[in-house]
mmCIF file of C-alpha atoms in Angstrom:
data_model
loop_
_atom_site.group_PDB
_atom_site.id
_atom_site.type_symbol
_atom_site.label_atom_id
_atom_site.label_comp_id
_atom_site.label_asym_id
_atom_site.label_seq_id
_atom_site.Cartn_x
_atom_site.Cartn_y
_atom_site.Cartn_z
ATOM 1 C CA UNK A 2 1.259 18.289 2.037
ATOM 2 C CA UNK A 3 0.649 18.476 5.646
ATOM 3 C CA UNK A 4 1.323 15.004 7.123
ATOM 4 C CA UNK A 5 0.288 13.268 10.686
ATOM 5 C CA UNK A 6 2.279 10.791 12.406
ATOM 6 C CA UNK A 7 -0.968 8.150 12.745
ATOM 7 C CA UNK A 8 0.501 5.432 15.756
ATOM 8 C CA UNK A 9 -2.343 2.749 16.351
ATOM 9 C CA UNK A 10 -1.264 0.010 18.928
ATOM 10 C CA UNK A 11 -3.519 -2.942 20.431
ATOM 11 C CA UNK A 12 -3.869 -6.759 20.874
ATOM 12 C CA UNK A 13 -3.126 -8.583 17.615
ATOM 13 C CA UNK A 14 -5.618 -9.683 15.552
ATOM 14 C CA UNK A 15 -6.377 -10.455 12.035
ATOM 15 C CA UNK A 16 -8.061 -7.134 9.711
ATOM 16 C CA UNK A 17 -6.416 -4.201 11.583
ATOM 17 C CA UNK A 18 -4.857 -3.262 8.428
ATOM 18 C CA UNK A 19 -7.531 -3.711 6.479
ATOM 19 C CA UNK A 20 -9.919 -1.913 8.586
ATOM 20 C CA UNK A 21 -7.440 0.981 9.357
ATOM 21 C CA UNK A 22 -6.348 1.461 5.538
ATOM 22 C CA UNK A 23 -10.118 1.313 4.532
ATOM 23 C CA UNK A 24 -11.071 3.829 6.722
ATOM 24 C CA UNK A 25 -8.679 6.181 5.910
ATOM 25 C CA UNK A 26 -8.952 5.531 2.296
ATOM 26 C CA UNK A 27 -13.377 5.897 2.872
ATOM 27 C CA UNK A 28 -12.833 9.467 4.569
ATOM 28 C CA UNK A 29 -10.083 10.758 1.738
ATOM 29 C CA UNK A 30 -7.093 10.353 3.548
ATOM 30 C CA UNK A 31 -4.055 9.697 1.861
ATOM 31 C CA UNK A 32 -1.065 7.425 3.316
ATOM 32 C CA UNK A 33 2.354 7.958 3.410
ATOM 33 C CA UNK A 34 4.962 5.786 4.147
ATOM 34 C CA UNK A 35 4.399 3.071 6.837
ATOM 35 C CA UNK A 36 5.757 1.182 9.136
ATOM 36 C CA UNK A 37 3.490 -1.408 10.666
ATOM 37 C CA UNK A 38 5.150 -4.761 13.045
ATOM 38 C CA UNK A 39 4.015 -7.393 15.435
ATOM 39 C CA UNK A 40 5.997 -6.997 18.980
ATOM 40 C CA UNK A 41 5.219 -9.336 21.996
ATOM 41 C CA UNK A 42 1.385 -10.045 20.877
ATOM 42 C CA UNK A 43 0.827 -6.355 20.212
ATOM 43 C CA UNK A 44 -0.188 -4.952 16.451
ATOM 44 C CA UNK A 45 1.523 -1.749 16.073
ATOM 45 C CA UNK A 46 1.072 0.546 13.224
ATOM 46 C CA UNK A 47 2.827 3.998 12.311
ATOM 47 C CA UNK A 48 1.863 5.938 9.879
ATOM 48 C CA UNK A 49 2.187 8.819 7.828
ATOM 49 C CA UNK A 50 -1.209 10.795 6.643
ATOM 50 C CA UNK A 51 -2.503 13.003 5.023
ATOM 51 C CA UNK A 52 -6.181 14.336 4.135
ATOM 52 C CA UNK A 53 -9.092 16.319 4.723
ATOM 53 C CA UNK A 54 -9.794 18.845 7.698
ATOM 54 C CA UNK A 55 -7.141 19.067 10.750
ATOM 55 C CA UNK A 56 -5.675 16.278 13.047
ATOM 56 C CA UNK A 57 -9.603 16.345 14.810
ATOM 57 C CA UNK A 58 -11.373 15.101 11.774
ATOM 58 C CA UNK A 59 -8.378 12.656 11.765
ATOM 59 C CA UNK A 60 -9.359 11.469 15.254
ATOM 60 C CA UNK A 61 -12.966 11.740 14.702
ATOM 61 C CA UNK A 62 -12.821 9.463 11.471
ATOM 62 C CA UNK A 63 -10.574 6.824 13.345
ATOM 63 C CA UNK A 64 -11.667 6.735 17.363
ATOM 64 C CA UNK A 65 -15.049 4.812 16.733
ATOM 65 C CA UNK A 66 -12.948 1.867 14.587
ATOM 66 C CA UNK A 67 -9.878 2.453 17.315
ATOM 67 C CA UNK A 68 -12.422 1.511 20.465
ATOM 68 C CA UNK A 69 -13.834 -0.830 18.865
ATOM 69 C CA UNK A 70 -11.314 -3.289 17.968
ATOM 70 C CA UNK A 71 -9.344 -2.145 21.448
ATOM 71 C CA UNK A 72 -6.638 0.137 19.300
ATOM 72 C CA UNK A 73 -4.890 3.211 21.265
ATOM 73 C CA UNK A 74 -4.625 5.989 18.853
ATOM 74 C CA UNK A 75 -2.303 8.778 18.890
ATOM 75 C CA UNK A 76 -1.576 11.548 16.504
ATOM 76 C CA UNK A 77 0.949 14.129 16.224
ATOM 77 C CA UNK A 78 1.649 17.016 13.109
ATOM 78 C CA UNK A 79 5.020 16.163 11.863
ATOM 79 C CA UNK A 80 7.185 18.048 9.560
ATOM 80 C CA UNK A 81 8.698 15.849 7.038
ATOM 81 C CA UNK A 82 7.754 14.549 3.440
ATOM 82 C CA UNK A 83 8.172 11.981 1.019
ATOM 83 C CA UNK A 84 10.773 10.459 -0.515
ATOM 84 C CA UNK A 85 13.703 11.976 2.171
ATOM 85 C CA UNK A 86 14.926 8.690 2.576
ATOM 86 C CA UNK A 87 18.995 8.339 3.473
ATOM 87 C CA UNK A 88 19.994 5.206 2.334
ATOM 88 C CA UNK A 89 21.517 2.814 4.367
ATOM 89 C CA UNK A 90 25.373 1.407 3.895
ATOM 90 C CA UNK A 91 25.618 -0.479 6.891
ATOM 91 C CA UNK A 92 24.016 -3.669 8.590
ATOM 92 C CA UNK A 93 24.903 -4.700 12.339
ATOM 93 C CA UNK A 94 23.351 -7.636 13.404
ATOM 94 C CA UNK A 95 24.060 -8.340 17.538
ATOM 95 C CA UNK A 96 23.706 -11.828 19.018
ATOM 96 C CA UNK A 97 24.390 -12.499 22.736
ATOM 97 C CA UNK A 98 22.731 -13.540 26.218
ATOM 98 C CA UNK A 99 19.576 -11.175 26.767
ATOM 99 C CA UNK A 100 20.875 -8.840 29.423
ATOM 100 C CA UNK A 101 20.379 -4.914 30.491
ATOM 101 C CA UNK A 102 22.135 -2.754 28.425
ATOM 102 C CA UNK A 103 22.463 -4.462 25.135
ATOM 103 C CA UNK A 104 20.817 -1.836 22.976
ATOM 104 C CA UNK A 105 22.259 0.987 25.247
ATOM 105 C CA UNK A 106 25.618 -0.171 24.595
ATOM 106 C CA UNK A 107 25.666 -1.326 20.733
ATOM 107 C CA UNK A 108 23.680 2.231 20.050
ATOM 108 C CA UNK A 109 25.980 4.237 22.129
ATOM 109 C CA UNK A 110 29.375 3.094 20.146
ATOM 110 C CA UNK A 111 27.802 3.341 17.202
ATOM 111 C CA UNK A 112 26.523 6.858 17.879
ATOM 112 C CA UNK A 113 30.631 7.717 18.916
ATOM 113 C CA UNK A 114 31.342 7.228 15.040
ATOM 114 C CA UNK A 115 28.342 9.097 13.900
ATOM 115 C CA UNK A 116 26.101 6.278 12.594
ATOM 116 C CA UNK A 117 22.399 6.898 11.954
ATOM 117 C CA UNK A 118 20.017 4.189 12.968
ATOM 118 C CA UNK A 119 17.598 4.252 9.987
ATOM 119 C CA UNK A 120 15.690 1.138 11.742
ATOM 120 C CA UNK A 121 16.225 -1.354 14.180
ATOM 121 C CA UNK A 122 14.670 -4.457 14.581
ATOM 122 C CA UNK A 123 15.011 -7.207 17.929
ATOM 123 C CA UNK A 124 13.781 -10.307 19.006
ATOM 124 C CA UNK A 125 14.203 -12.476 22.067
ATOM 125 C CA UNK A 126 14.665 -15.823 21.237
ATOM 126 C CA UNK A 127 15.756 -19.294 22.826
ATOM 127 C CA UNK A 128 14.100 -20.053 26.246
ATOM 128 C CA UNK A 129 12.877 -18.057 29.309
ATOM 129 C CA UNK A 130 16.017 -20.007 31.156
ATOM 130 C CA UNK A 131 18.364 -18.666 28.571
ATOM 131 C CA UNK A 132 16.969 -16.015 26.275
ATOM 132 C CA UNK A 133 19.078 -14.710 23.315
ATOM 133 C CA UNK A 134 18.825 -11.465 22.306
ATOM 134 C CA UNK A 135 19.264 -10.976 18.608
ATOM 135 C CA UNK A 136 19.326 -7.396 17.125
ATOM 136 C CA UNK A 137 19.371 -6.047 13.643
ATOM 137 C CA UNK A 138 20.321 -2.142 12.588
ATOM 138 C CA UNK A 139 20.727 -0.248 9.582
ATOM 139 C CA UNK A 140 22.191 2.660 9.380
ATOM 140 C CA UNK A 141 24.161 5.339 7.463
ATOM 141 C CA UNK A 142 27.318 6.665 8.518
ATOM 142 C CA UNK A 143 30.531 8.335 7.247
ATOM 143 C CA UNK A 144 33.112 6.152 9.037
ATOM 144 C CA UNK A 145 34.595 3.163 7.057
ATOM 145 C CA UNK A 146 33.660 -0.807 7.814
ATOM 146 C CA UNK A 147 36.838 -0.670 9.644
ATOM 147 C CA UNK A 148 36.504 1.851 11.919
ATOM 148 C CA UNK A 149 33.017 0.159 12.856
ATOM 149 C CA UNK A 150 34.419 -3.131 13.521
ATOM 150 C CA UNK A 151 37.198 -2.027 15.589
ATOM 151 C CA UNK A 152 34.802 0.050 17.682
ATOM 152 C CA UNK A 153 32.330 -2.126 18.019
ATOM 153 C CA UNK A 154 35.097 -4.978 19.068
ATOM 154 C CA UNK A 155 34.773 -3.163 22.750
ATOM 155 C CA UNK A 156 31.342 -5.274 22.997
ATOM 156 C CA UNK A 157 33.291 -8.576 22.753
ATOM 157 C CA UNK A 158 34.515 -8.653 26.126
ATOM 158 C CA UNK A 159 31.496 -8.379 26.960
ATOM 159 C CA UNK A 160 29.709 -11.473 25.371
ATOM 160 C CA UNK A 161 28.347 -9.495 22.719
ATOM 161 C CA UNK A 162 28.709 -10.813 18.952
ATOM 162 C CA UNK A 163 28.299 -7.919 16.972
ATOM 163 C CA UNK A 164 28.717 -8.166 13.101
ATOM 164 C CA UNK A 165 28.643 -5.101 10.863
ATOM 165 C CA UNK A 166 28.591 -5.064 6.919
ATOM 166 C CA UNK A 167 28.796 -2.829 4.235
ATOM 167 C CA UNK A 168 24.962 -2.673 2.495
ATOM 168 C CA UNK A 169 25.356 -2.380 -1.318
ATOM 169 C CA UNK A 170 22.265 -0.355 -2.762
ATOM 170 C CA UNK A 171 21.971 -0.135 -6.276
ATOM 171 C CA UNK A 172 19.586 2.455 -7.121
ATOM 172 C CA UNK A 173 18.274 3.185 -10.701
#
């Protein structure tokens, strides 16, 4: 199948799901796998899909619906299919003072031992006077639990609590 990376992004608001998914579904398109979040008021929406016609019949199905409930639409051809999922075997989660840098530096060690970010999720929490940054990652990699930890200790001297864990997937 030839699939479209389908990224919708606007104002929150309740039925932008629904009225996405139904027009997709009412013009033939099929949907692949999805990935679809809430971040600072925004509704954002990423999508694999598939269908009908090229990327412009695509567009042309989902502009009108897109201006009309104030939705930026952008569309790309990607390679990739189904079901090429790496599973993950490690969890960090990262709690400290929201500061520059935090993701640059957690990412950046982890990348030194190899690890693949399969998805990361943050949130800002506490107040705006002192905002805590809280950060969860999966992730694949080669190198043992204790080669993570003792890399990632680096971050503690600099007020970063970073926990990692082994992720036990049974599958079958």
């Amino acid at each position: 199948m030839d699939w479209q990376m389908l990224t919708l992004v606007g104002e929150d608001q309740p039925g932008i799901v629904a009225k996405v998914t139904d027009s997709l579904y009412q013009g033939g398109f099929n949907l692949g796998e999805a990935s679809m979040i809430r971040l600072g008021g925004n509704f954002t929406i990423m999508m694999m899909v598939s269908g009908p016609g090229q990327s412009e019949a695509l567009i042309e199905r989902l502009a009108p619906l897109a201006d009309s409930i104030g939705l930026k639409l952008h569309l790309d051809p990607i390679r990739g299919a189904l079901h090429q999922h790496r599973v993950p075997n490690f969890q960090v989660r990262v709690n400290g003072a929201d500061r520059a840098g935090i993701v640059a530096r957690v990412t950046g060690v982890l990348a030194q031992c190899g690890f693949n970010i399969l998805e990361l999720e943050s949130d800002v929490v506490g107040s705006a006077e002192r905002p805590v940054y809280i950060m969860t990652i999966q992730g694949y990699a080669d190198s043992t639990l204790e080669d993570l930890q003792q890399a990632l200790a680096q971050l503690k001297r600099r007020e970063i609590d970073v926990h990692v864990s082994s992720i036990e997937t049974l599958i079958g």
